[in-house]
Short mmCIF file of C-alpha atoms and ligand atoms in Angstrom, two decimals:
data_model
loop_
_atom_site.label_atom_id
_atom_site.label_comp_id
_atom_site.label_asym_id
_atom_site.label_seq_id
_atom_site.Cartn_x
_atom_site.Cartn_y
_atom_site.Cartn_z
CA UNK C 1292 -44.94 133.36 126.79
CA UNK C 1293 -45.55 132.31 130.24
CA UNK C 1294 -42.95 134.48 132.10
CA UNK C 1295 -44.40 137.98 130.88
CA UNK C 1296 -48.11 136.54 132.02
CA UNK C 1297 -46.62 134.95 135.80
CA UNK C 1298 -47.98 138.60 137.83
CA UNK C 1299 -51.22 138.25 136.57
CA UNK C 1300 -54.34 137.85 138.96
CA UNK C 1301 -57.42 138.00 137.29
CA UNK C 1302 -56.44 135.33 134.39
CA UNK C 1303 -54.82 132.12 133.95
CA UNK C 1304 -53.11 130.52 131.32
CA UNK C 1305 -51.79 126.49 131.46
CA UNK C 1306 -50.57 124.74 128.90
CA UNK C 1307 -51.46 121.41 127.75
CA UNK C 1308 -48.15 121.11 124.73
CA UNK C 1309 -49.88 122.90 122.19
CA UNK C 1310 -53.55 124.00 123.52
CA UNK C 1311 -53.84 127.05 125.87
CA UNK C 1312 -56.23 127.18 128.51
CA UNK C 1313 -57.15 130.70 129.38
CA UNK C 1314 -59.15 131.61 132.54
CA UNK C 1315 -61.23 134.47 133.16
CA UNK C 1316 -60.27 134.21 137.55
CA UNK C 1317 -62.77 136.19 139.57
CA UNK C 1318 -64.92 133.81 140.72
CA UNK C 1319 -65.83 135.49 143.99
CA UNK C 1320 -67.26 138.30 141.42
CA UNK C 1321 -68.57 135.53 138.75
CA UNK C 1322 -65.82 136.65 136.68
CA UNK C 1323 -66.80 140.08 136.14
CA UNK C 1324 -64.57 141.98 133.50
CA UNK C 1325 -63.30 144.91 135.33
CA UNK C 1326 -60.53 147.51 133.59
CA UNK C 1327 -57.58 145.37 135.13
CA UNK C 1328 -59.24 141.99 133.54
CA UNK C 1329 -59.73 143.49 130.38
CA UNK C 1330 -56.19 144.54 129.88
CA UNK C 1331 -55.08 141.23 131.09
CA UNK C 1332 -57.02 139.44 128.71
CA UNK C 1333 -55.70 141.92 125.82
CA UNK C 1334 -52.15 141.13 126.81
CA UNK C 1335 -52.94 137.46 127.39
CA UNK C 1336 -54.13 137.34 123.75
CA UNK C 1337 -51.93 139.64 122.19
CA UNK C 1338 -48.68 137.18 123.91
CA UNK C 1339 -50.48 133.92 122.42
CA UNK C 1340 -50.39 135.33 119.04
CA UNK C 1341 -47.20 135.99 118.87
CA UNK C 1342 -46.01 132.03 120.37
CA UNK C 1343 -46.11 129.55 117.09
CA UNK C 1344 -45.95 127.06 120.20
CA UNK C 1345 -50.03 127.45 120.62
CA UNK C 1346 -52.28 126.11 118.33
CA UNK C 1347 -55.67 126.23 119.68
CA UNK C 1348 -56.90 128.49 122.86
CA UNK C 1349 -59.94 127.18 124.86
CA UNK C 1350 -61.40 130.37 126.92
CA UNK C 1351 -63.57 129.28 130.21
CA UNK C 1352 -64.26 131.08 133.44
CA UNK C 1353 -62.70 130.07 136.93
CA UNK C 1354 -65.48 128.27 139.49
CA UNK C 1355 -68.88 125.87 138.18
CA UNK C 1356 -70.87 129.16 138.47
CA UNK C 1357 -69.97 131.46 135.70
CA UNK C 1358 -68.13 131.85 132.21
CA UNK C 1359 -68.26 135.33 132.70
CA UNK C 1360 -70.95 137.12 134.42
CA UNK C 1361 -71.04 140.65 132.63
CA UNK C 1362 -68.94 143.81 132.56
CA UNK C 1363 -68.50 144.63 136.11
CA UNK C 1364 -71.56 146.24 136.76
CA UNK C 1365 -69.65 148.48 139.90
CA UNK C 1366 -67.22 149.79 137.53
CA UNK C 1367 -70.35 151.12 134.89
CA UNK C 1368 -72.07 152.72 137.66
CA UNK C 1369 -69.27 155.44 137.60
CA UNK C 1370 -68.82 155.96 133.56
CA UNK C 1371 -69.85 159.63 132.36
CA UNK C 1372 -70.55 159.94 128.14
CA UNK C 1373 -66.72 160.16 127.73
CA UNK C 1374 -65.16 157.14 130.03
CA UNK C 1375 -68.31 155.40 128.95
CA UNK C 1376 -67.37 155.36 125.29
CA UNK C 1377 -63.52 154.69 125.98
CA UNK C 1378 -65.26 151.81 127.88
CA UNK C 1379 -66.89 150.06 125.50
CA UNK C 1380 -63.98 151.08 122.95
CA UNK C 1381 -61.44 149.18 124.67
CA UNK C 1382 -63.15 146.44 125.92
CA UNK C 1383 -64.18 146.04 122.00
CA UNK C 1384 -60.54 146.56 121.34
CA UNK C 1385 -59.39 143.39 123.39
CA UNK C 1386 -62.46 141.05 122.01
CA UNK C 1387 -61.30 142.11 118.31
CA UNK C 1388 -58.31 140.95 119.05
CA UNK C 1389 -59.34 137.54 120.24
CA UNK C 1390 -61.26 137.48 117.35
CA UNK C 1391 -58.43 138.36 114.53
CA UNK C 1392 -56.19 136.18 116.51
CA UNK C 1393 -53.97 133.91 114.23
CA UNK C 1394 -54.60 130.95 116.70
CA UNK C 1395 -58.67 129.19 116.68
CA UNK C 1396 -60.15 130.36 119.99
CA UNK C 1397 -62.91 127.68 121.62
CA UNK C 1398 -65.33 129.26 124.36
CA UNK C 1399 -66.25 126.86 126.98
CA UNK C 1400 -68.91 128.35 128.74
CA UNK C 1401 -68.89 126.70 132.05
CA UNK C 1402 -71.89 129.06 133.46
CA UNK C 1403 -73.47 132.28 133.54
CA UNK C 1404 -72.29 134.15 130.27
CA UNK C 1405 -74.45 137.55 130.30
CA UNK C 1406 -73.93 140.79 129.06
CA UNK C 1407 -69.72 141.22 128.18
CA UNK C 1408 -69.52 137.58 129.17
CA UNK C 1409 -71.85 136.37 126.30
CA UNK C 1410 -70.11 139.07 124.46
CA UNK C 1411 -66.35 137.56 125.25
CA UNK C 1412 -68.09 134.41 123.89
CA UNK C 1413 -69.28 135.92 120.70
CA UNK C 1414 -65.54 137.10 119.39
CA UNK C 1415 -64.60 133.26 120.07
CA UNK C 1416 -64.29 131.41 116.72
CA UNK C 1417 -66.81 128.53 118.69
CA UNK C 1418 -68.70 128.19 121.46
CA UNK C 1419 -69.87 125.33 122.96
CA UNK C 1420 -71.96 124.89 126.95
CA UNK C 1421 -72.05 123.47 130.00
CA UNK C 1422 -76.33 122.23 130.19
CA UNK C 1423 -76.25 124.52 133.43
CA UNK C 1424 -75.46 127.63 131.59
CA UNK C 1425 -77.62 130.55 130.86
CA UNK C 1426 -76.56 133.12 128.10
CA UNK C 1427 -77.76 136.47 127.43
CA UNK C 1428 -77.62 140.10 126.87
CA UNK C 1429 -79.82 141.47 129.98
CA UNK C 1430 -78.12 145.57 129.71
CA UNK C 1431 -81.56 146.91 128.63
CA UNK C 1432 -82.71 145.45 132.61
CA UNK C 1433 -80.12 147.76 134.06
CA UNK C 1434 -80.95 150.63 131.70
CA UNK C 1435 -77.94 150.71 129.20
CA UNK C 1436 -77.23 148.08 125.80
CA UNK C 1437 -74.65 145.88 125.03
CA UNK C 1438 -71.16 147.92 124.48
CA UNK C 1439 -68.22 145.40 123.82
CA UNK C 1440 -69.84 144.31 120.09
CA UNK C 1441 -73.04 142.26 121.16
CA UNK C 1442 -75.49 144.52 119.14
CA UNK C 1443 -73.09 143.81 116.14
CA UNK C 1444 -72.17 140.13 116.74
CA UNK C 1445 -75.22 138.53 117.82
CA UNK C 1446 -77.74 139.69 114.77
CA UNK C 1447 -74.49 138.38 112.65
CA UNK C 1448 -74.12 134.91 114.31
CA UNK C 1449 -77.83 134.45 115.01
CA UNK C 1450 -79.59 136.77 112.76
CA UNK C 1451 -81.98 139.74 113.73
CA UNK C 1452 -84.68 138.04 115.24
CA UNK C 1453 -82.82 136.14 117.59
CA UNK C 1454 -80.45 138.52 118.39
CA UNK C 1455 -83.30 141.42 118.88
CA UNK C 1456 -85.45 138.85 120.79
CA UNK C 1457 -82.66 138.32 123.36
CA UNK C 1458 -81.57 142.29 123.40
CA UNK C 1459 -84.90 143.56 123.98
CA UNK C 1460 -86.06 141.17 126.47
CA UNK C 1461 -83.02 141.10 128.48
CA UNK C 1462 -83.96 137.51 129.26
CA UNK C 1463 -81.25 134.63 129.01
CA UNK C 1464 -81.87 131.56 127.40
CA UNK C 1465 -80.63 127.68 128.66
CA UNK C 1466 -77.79 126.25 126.52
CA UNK C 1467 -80.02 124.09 124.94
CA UNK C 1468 -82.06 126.96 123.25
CA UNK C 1469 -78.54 128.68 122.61
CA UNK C 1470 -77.95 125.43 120.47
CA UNK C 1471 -81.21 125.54 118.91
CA UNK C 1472 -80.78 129.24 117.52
CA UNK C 1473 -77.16 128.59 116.50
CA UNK C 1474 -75.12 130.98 119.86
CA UNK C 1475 -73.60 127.68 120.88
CA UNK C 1476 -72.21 124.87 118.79
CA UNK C 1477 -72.72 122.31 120.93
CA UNK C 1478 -73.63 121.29 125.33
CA UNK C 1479 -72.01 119.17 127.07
CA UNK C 1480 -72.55 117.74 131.04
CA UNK C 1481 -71.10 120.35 132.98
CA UNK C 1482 -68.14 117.82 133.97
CA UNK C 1483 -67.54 116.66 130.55
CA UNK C 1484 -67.64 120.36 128.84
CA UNK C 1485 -63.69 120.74 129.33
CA UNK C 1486 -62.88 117.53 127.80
CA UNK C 1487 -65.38 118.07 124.72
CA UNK C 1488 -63.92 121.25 123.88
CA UNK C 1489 -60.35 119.74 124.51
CA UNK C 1490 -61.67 117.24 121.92
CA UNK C 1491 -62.28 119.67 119.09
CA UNK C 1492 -59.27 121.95 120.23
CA UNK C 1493 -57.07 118.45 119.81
CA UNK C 1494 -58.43 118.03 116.28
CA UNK C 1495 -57.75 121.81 114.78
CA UNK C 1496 -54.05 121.12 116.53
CA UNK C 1497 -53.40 118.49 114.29
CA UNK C 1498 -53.87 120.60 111.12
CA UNK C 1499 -51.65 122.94 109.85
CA UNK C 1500 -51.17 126.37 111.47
CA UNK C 1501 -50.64 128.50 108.82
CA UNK C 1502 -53.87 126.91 106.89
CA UNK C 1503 -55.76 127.34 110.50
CA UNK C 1504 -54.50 131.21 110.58
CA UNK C 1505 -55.27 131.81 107.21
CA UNK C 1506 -58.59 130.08 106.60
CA UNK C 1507 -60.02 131.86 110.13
CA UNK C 1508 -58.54 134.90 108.69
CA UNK C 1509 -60.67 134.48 105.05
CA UNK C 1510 -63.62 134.22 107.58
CA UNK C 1511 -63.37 136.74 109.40
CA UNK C 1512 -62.40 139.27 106.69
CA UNK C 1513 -64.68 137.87 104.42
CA UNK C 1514 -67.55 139.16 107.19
CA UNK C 1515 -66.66 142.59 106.16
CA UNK C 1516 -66.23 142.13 102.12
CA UNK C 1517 -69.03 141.44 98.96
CA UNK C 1518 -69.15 137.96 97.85
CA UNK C 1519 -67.04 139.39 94.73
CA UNK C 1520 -64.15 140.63 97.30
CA UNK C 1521 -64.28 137.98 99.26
CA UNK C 1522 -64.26 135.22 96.60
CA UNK C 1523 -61.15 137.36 95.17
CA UNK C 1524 -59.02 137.60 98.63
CA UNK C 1525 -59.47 133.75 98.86
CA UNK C 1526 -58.30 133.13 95.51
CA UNK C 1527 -55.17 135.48 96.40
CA UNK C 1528 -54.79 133.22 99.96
CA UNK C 1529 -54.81 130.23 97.76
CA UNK C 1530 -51.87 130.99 95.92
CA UNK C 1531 -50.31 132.63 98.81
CA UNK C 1532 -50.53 128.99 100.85
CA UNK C 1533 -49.28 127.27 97.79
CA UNK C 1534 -45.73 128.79 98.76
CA UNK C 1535 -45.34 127.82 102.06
CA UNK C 1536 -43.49 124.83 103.54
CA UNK C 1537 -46.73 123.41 105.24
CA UNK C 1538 -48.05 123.32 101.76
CA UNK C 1539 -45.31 120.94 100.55
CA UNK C 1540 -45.48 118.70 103.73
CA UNK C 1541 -49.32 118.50 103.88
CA UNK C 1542 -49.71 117.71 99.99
CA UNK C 1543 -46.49 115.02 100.75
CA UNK C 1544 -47.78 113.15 103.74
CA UNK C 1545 -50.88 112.49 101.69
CA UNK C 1546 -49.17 111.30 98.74
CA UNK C 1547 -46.70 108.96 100.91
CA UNK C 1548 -49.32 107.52 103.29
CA UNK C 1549 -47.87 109.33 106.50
CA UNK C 1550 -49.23 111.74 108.99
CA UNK C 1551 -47.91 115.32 108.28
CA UNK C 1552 -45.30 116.80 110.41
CA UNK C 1553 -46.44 120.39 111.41
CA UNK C 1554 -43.43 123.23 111.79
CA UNK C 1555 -44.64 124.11 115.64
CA UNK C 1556 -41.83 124.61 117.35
N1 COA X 812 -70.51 143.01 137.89
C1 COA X 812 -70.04 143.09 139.15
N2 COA X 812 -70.25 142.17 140.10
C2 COA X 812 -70.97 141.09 139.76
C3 COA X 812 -71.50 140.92 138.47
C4 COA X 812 -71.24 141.93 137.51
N3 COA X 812 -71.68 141.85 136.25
N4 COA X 812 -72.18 139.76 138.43
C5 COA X 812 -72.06 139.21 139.65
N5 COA X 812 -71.34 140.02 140.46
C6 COA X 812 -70.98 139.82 141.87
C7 COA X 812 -72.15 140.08 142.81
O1 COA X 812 -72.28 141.47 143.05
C8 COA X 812 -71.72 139.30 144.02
O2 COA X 812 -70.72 140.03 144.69
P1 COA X 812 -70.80 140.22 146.32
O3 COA X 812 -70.75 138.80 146.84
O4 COA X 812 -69.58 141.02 146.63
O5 COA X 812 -72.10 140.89 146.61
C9 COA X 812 -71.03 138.08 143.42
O6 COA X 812 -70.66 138.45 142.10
C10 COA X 812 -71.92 136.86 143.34
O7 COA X 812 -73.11 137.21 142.62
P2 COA X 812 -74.60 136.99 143.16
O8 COA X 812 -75.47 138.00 142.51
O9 COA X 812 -74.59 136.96 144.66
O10 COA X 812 -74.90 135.53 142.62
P3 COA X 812 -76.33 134.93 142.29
O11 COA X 812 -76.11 133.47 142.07
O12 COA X 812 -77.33 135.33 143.33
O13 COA X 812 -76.78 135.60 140.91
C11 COA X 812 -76.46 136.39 138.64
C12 COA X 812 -76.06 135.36 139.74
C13 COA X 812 -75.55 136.18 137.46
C14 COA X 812 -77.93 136.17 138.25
C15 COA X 812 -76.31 137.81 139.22
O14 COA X 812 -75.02 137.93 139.81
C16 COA X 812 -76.45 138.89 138.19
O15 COA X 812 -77.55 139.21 137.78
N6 COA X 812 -75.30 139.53 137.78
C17 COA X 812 -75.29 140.61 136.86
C18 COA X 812 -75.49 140.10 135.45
C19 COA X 812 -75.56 141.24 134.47
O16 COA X 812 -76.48 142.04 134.46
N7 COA X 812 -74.53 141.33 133.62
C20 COA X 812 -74.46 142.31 132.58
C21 COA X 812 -73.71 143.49 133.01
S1 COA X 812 -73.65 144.69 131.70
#
């Protein structure tokens, strides 16, 4: 994975064995998502889905200022109706695919994380904060709304007042009131926010990566299906993971007392 990703500028990947730590690295712009980010982030994504050596992804922003500080705002300034909506389409494009990825994807929001920054957060499976941070969706200050899924994603996460409290007021909230309405799953001190997400990124690597992929996948499908279709296409997964070797080596370590041996190559 790493020699296809070695040109890129704007974000970072290191690997710890199995976790991969992806940085959004634009500080001097508080990690603004310009075109060239966005695409790097889609291809960053795209080449960790495809490597069964990654088993968890923690995504943070480069500096102790920001996560991500918004779309870049000089970049918007420019769009017309039709580069505006190919705008928003792609940059939804690349947080879908975080979100569909096979591999659970922590946000570790080191700072600011407004407008596409709280969005990036939002197609993360969790989120947790640095007590410094402020989140928030502040595009109705600068005269446009949220384009890369907030409208959709918030009111889903946090329901419709919360979400249409922080849309309409463009106002950010601290971490700690992101914890209280459910946005963040938990704050940490700013220096000990990379080692508590490392924490919980440690403990989904130790289960089994086909149950991981397949269980975020019932999730996230589910979102879109009745209770009826959903309850159906998790019977069908069921089955499904009752064929696989993981299946046979999970239920075995149990039985024999041992820790299971994952197939992650
Ligand atoms: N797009 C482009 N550039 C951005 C940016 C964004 N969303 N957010 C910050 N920057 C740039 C600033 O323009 C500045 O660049 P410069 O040094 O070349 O002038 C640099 O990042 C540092 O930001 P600055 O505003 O000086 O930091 P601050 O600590 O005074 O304020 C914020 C921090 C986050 C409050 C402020 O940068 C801000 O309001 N940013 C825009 C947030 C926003 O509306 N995002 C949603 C966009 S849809």
């Amino acid at each position: 994975m790493m020699s296809e990703l070695q040109t890129m500028q704007n974000v970072l990947v290191a690997r710890e064995g199995h976790l991969a730590i992806v940085t959004v690295n634009r500080p001097s712009k508080l990690n603004a998502l310009d075109d060239a980010t966005i695409a790097e982030l889609d291809a960053v994504f795209a080449a960790i889905d495809r490597d069964d050596t990654v088993g968890a992804v923690i995504l943070t922003g480069a500096g102790e200022k920001a996560f991500v500080a918004g779309a870049d705002i000089s970049v918007l300034s420019k769009q017309g109706v039709l580069d505006g909506k190919d705008n928003s389409l792609r940059g939804q494009a690349m947080m879908l695919r975080i979100e569909n990825s096979k591999k659970p994807v922590i946000a570790a929001i080191n700072g600011f994380a407004l407008g596409g920054g709280l969005e990036l957060a939002l197609a993360c499976d969790v989120r947790f904060a640095a007590k410094t941070a402020k989140l928030g969706l502040p595009e109705v200050s600068l005269g446009i709304i949220p384009g890369y899924g907030g409208t959709q994603r918030l009111p889903r996460l946090c329901g419709t007042g919360v979400a249409l409290q922080l849309i309409l007021t463009g106002d950010p909230v601290t971490a700690d009131e992101a914890l209280r309405v459910g946005l963040v799953n938990g704050v940490f001190e700013p220096t000990e926010l990379l080692a508590g997400c490392k924490a919980v990124a440690l403990r989904m690597i130790s289960r089994g990566p086909q149950a991981l992929a397949l269980a975020k996948q019932m999730v996230r499908r589910g979102a879109h299906l009745s209770m009826h279709d959903g309850l159906q296409l998790e019977a069908d997964s069921f089955g499904i993971i009752s064929s696989t070797a993981e299946f046979k080596e999970g239920m075995a370590a149990f039985l024999e007392k041992r820790k299971p041996t994952w197939l992650r190559t």
